[in-house]
PDB file of C-alpha atoms in Angstrom:
ATOM      1  CA  MET H  11      24.501  12.812  91.058  1.00 59.00           C
ATOM      2  CA  LYS H  12      23.962  14.060  94.495  1.00 61.00           C
ATOM      3  CA  LEU H  13      20.117  14.859  93.737  1.00 51.00           C
ATOM      4  CA  MET H  14      19.735  11.407  92.725  1.00 52.00           C
ATOM      5  CA  LYS H  15      20.943  10.013  95.821  1.00 51.00           C
ATOM      6  CA  ILE H  16      18.622  12.456  97.846  1.00 50.00           C
ATOM      7  CA  LEU H  17      15.845  11.590  95.609  1.00 43.00           C
ATOM      8  CA  ALA H  18      16.122   7.672  95.845  1.00 45.00           C
ATOM      9  CA  LEU H  19      16.503   8.044  99.450  1.00 47.00           C
ATOM     10  CA  SER H  20      13.347  10.307  99.997  1.00 48.00           C
ATOM     11  CA  PHE H  21      11.668   7.629  97.993  1.00 47.00           C
ATOM     12  CA  SER H  22      12.776   4.831  99.960  1.00 48.00           C
ATOM     13  CA  CYS H  23      11.906   6.453 103.179  1.00 45.00           C
ATOM     14  CA  SER H  24       8.244   7.370 101.713  1.00 47.00           C
ATOM     15  CA  LEU H  25       7.708   3.625 101.074  1.00 45.00           C
ATOM     16  CA  PHE H  26       8.974   2.516 103.891  1.00 47.00           C
ATOM     17  CA  LEU H  27       6.961   4.792 105.925  1.00 45.00           C
ATOM     18  CA  THR H  28       3.546   4.027 103.806  1.00 46.00           C
ATOM     19  CA  SER H  29       4.232   0.578 104.187  1.00 47.00           C
ATOM     20  CA  THR H  30       4.419   0.822 107.915  1.00 45.00           C
ATOM     21  CA  LEU H  31       1.083   2.884 108.067  1.00 45.00           C
ATOM     22  CA  LEU H  32      -0.392   0.466 106.207  1.00 49.00           C
ATOM     23  CA  ALA H  33       0.698  -2.520 107.805  1.00 48.00           C
ATOM     24  CA  THR H  34      -0.372  -0.692 110.914  1.00 44.00           C
ATOM     25  CA  GLU H  35      -4.001   0.186 109.863  1.00 48.00           C
ATOM     26  CA  VAL H  36      -3.981  -3.561 108.876  1.00 50.00           C
ATOM     27  CA  THR H  37      -3.296  -4.982 112.427  1.00 54.00           C
ATOM     28  CA  ASP H  38      -5.587  -2.595 113.872  1.00 62.00           C
ATOM     29  CA  VAL H  39      -8.656  -3.669 112.453  1.00 75.00           C
ATOM     30  CA  LYS H  40     -10.910  -5.500 114.805  1.00 83.00           C
ATOM     31  CA  PRO H  41     -11.861  -8.979 113.969  1.00 89.00           C
ATOM     32  CA  LEU H  42     -15.701  -9.620 113.506  1.00 92.00           C
ATOM     33  CA  THR H  43     -17.466 -11.449 116.306  1.00 92.00           C
ATOM     34  CA  LEU H  44     -18.943 -14.702 115.394  1.00 92.00           C
ATOM     35  CA  LYS H  45     -22.454 -13.179 115.541  1.00 93.00           C
ATOM     36  CA  GLU H  46     -21.266 -10.293 112.963  1.00 95.00           C
ATOM     37  CA  ILE H  47     -19.665 -12.914 110.713  1.00 95.00           C
ATOM     38  CA  MET H  48     -23.331 -14.683 110.756  1.00 95.00           C
ATOM     39  CA  GLN H  49     -25.475 -11.644 110.116  1.00 96.00           C
ATOM     40  CA  GLY H  50     -22.545 -11.253 107.211  1.00 97.00           C
ATOM     41  CA  LEU H  51     -23.785 -14.756 105.685  1.00 97.00           C
ATOM     42  CA  SER H  52     -27.597 -14.080 106.595  1.00 97.00           C
ATOM     43  CA  LYS H  53     -26.998 -11.045 104.545  1.00 98.00           C
ATOM     44  CA  ASP H  54     -25.551 -12.807 101.749  1.00 98.00           C
ATOM     45  CA  THR H  55     -27.820 -15.882 102.120  1.00 98.00           C
ATOM     46  CA  GLN H  56     -30.577 -13.032 101.254  1.00 98.00           C
ATOM     47  CA  LEU H  57     -28.655 -11.588  98.366  1.00 98.00           C
ATOM     48  CA  ILE H  58     -28.798 -14.974  96.385  1.00 98.00           C
ATOM     49  CA  ALA H  59     -32.509 -15.433  97.288  1.00 98.00           C
ATOM     50  CA  GLU H  60     -33.140 -12.035  95.638  1.00 98.00           C
ATOM     51  CA  GLY H  61     -30.703 -12.901  92.609  1.00 98.00           C
ATOM     52  CA  ILE H  62     -32.390 -16.183  92.276  1.00 98.00           C
ATOM     53  CA  PHE H  63     -35.960 -14.123  91.964  1.00 98.00           C
ATOM     54  CA  THR H  64     -34.725 -11.423  89.572  1.00 97.00           C
ATOM     55  CA  GLU H  65     -32.191 -13.861  87.658  1.00 97.00           C
ATOM     56  CA  ASP H  66     -29.305 -11.466  88.610  1.00 98.00           C
ATOM     57  CA  PHE H  67     -26.416 -13.935  88.422  1.00 98.00           C
ATOM     58  CA  LYS H  68     -23.961 -11.165  89.045  1.00 98.00           C
ATOM     59  CA  LEU H  69     -25.458 -10.772  92.303  1.00 98.00           C
ATOM     60  CA  ILE H  70     -25.695 -14.399  92.980  1.00 98.00           C
ATOM     61  CA  LYS H  71     -22.318 -15.012  92.356  1.00 98.00           C
ATOM     62  CA  LYS H  72     -20.875 -12.279  94.330  1.00 98.00           C
ATOM     63  CA  ALA H  73     -22.850 -13.113  97.534  1.00 98.00           C
ATOM     64  CA  ALA H  74     -22.383 -16.748  96.896  1.00 98.00           C
ATOM     65  CA  ARG H  75     -18.580 -15.682  96.940  1.00 98.00           C
ATOM     66  CA  ASN H  76     -18.754 -13.367 100.146  1.00 98.00           C
ATOM     67  CA  ILE H  77     -20.470 -16.573 101.820  1.00 98.00           C
ATOM     68  CA  ALA H  78     -17.721 -19.100 100.427  1.00 97.00           C
ATOM     69  CA  LYS H  79     -14.593 -16.543 101.610  1.00 97.00           C
ATOM     70  CA  HIS H  80     -16.499 -15.312 105.002  1.00 95.00           C
ATOM     71  CA  PRO H  81     -14.431 -14.605 107.640  1.00 94.00           C
ATOM     72  CA  LYS H  82     -13.049 -16.579 110.420  1.00 93.00           C
ATOM     73  CA  ALA H  83     -14.082 -16.139 113.973  1.00 93.00           C
ATOM     74  CA  PRO H  84     -11.436 -14.694 116.158  1.00 94.00           C
ATOM     75  CA  ILE H  85      -8.725 -17.797 117.577  1.00 94.00           C
ATOM     76  CA  GLU H  86     -10.389 -17.385 120.899  1.00 94.00           C
ATOM     77  CA  THR H  87     -13.648 -17.929 119.886  1.00 94.00           C
ATOM     78  CA  ARG H  88     -12.625 -21.207 117.752  1.00 94.00           C
ATOM     79  CA  VAL H  89     -10.570 -22.351 120.727  1.00 95.00           C
ATOM     80  CA  THR H  90     -13.476 -21.798 122.901  1.00 94.00           C
ATOM     81  CA  LEU H  91     -15.893 -23.779 121.078  1.00 94.00           C
ATOM     82  CA  ALA H  92     -13.378 -26.772 120.240  1.00 94.00           C
ATOM     83  CA  LYS H  93     -12.884 -27.360 123.986  1.00 94.00           C
ATOM     84  CA  VAL H  94     -16.362 -27.471 124.736  1.00 93.00           C
ATOM     85  CA  LEU H  95     -17.657 -29.064 121.929  1.00 94.00           C
ATOM     86  CA  GLY H  96     -15.047 -31.530 121.877  1.00 95.00           C
ATOM     87  CA  ALA H  97     -15.781 -34.516 119.534  1.00 96.00           C
ATOM     88  CA  GLU H  98     -18.880 -32.653 118.227  1.00 96.00           C
ATOM     89  CA  MET H  99     -16.926 -30.003 116.702  1.00 95.00           C
ATOM     90  CA  SER H 100     -16.191 -32.338 113.537  1.00 96.00           C
ATOM     91  CA  GLN H 101     -19.836 -32.286 112.909  1.00 97.00           C
ATOM     92  CA  PHE H 102     -20.141 -28.303 113.457  1.00 95.00           C
ATOM     93  CA  LYS H 103     -17.081 -28.029 110.771  1.00 95.00           C
ATOM     94  CA  THR H 104     -19.052 -30.822 108.502  1.00 97.00           C
ATOM     95  CA  PHE H 105     -21.995 -28.294 108.424  1.00 96.00           C
ATOM     96  CA  ASP H 106     -19.269 -25.289 107.406  1.00 96.00           C
ATOM     97  CA  SER H 107     -17.895 -27.444 104.862  1.00 97.00           C
ATOM     98  CA  LYS H 108     -21.100 -28.184 103.223  1.00 97.00           C
ATOM     99  CA  VAL H 109     -22.318 -24.103 103.269  1.00 97.00           C
ATOM    100  CA  HIS H 110     -19.004 -23.659 101.791  1.00 97.00           C
ATOM    101  CA  ASN H 111     -18.775 -26.132  99.174  1.00 98.00           C
ATOM    102  CA  SER H 112     -22.654 -25.294  98.506  1.00 98.00           C
ATOM    103  CA  ALA H 113     -21.570 -21.443  98.361  1.00 98.00           C
ATOM    104  CA  VAL H 114     -18.802 -22.297  95.624  1.00 98.00           C
ATOM    105  CA  GLU H 115     -21.043 -24.480  93.377  1.00 98.00           C
ATOM    106  CA  ILE H 116     -23.272 -21.853  93.477  1.00 98.00           C
ATOM    107  CA  GLY H 117     -20.844 -19.035  92.125  1.00 98.00           C
ATOM    108  CA  LEU H 118     -19.705 -21.560  89.407  1.00 98.00           C
ATOM    109  CA  ASP H 119     -23.661 -22.187  88.388  1.00 98.00           C
ATOM    110  CA  ALA H 120     -24.313 -18.487  88.718  1.00 98.00           C
ATOM    111  CA  GLU H 121     -21.273 -18.192  85.982  1.00 98.00           C
ATOM    112  CA  GLU H 122     -22.955 -20.831  83.596  1.00 98.00           C
ATOM    113  CA  HIS H 123     -26.212 -19.012  84.186  1.00 98.00           C
ATOM    114  CA  ASP H 124     -27.688 -22.051  84.912  1.00 98.00           C
ATOM    115  CA  ILE H 125     -30.556 -20.965  87.217  1.00 98.00           C
ATOM    116  CA  THR H 126     -31.584 -24.977  88.121  1.00 98.00           C
ATOM    117  CA  ALA H 127     -28.280 -26.050  89.501  1.00 98.00           C
ATOM    118  CA  VAL H 128     -27.971 -22.412  91.345  1.00 98.00           C
ATOM    119  CA  LEU H 129     -31.496 -23.590  93.172  1.00 98.00           C
ATOM    120  CA  LEU H 130     -30.306 -26.963  93.702  1.00 98.00           C
ATOM    121  CA  ASN H 131     -27.217 -25.878  95.338  1.00 98.00           C
ATOM    122  CA  TYR H 132     -28.949 -23.087  97.342  1.00 98.00           C
ATOM    123  CA  HIS H 133     -31.280 -25.960  99.153  1.00 98.00           C
ATOM    124  CA  LEU H 134     -28.266 -27.619  99.730  1.00 98.00           C
ATOM    125  CA  LEU H 135     -26.934 -24.318 101.166  1.00 98.00           C
ATOM    126  CA  ILE H 136     -29.841 -23.736 103.532  1.00 98.00           C
ATOM    127  CA  ASP H 137     -30.021 -27.017 104.889  1.00 98.00           C
ATOM    128  CA  GLY H 138     -26.484 -27.133 105.826  1.00 97.00           C
ATOM    129  CA  CYS H 139     -27.326 -23.680 107.789  1.00 97.00           C
ATOM    130  CA  LEU H 140     -30.409 -24.902 109.202  1.00 97.00           C
ATOM    131  CA  ALA H 141     -28.859 -28.437 110.651  1.00 97.00           C
ATOM    132  CA  CYS H 142     -25.978 -26.348 111.912  1.00 96.00           C
ATOM    133  CA  HIS H 143     -28.416 -24.072 113.524  1.00 96.00           C
ATOM    134  CA  ASN H 144     -30.652 -26.945 115.009  1.00 97.00           C
ATOM    135  CA  ASN H 145     -27.713 -28.629 116.418  1.00 96.00           C
ATOM    136  CA  PHE H 146     -25.713 -25.770 117.674  1.00 94.00           C
ATOM    137  CA  LYS H 147     -27.100 -22.431 117.913  1.00 94.00           C
ATOM    138  CA  GLN H 148     -28.149 -22.012 121.297  1.00 93.00           C
ATOM    139  CA  ARG H 149     -25.475 -24.038 122.887  1.00 93.00           C
ATOM    140  CA  VAL H 150     -23.084 -21.637 120.936  1.00 93.00           C
ATOM    141  CA  ILE H 151     -24.657 -18.599 122.480  1.00 92.00           C
ATOM    142  CA  THR H 152     -24.390 -20.074 125.756  1.00 91.00           C
ATOM    143  CA  ILE H 153     -20.740 -20.834 125.309  1.00 90.00           C
ATOM    144  CA  LEU H 154     -19.699 -17.589 124.075  1.00 88.00           C
ATOM    145  CA  ASN H 155     -22.159 -15.423 126.225  1.00 86.00           C
ATOM    146  CA  PRO H 156     -23.362 -17.447 129.066  1.00 76.00           C
ATOM    147  CA  SER H 157     -25.288 -14.257 130.463  1.00 67.00           C
ATOM    148  CA  LEU H 158     -27.762 -14.804 126.999  1.00 58.00           C
ATOM    149  CA  SER H 159     -28.250 -18.482 127.988  1.00 52.00           C
ATOM    150  CA  GLY H 160     -31.939 -18.283 127.953  1.00 51.00           C
ATOM    151  CA  GLU H 161     -32.205 -15.894 124.739  1.00 47.00           C
ATOM    152  CA  LEU H 162     -31.775 -16.630 120.940  1.00 42.00           C
ATOM    153  CA  GLN H 163     -29.829 -14.121 118.964  1.00 43.00           C
TER     154      GLN H 163
END
């Protein structure tokens, strides 16, 4: 009986220490910058194009899912942008929603192996990206890093 109590206590302590270590690792992860998020979105957009050309529906679905579930920019970045863009923030969010919704649809289309629908929604996704970049990219770069105001990233 005493051995069972010792084993139970040891197991409980191990479980506690493991969960504490895992929680520490998760909270110590540095959030991605907006630039890093955009670079990831660019790579996944290119992967969708590759999947279209090779009719690799698994690749299309995975890349579309990555776009639809991309990480959010750090809260400080979002607050700064909302403050500076003001009423225009709703348009910024509209473009983000268009890209998100198109990515979700691309994933669903890929599940159905419907290349025509994939292409249609890919076009909508690209339109959303380019509209956002045309309206906001240079200003966002300037807002988040004024020293780069003359450069495009």
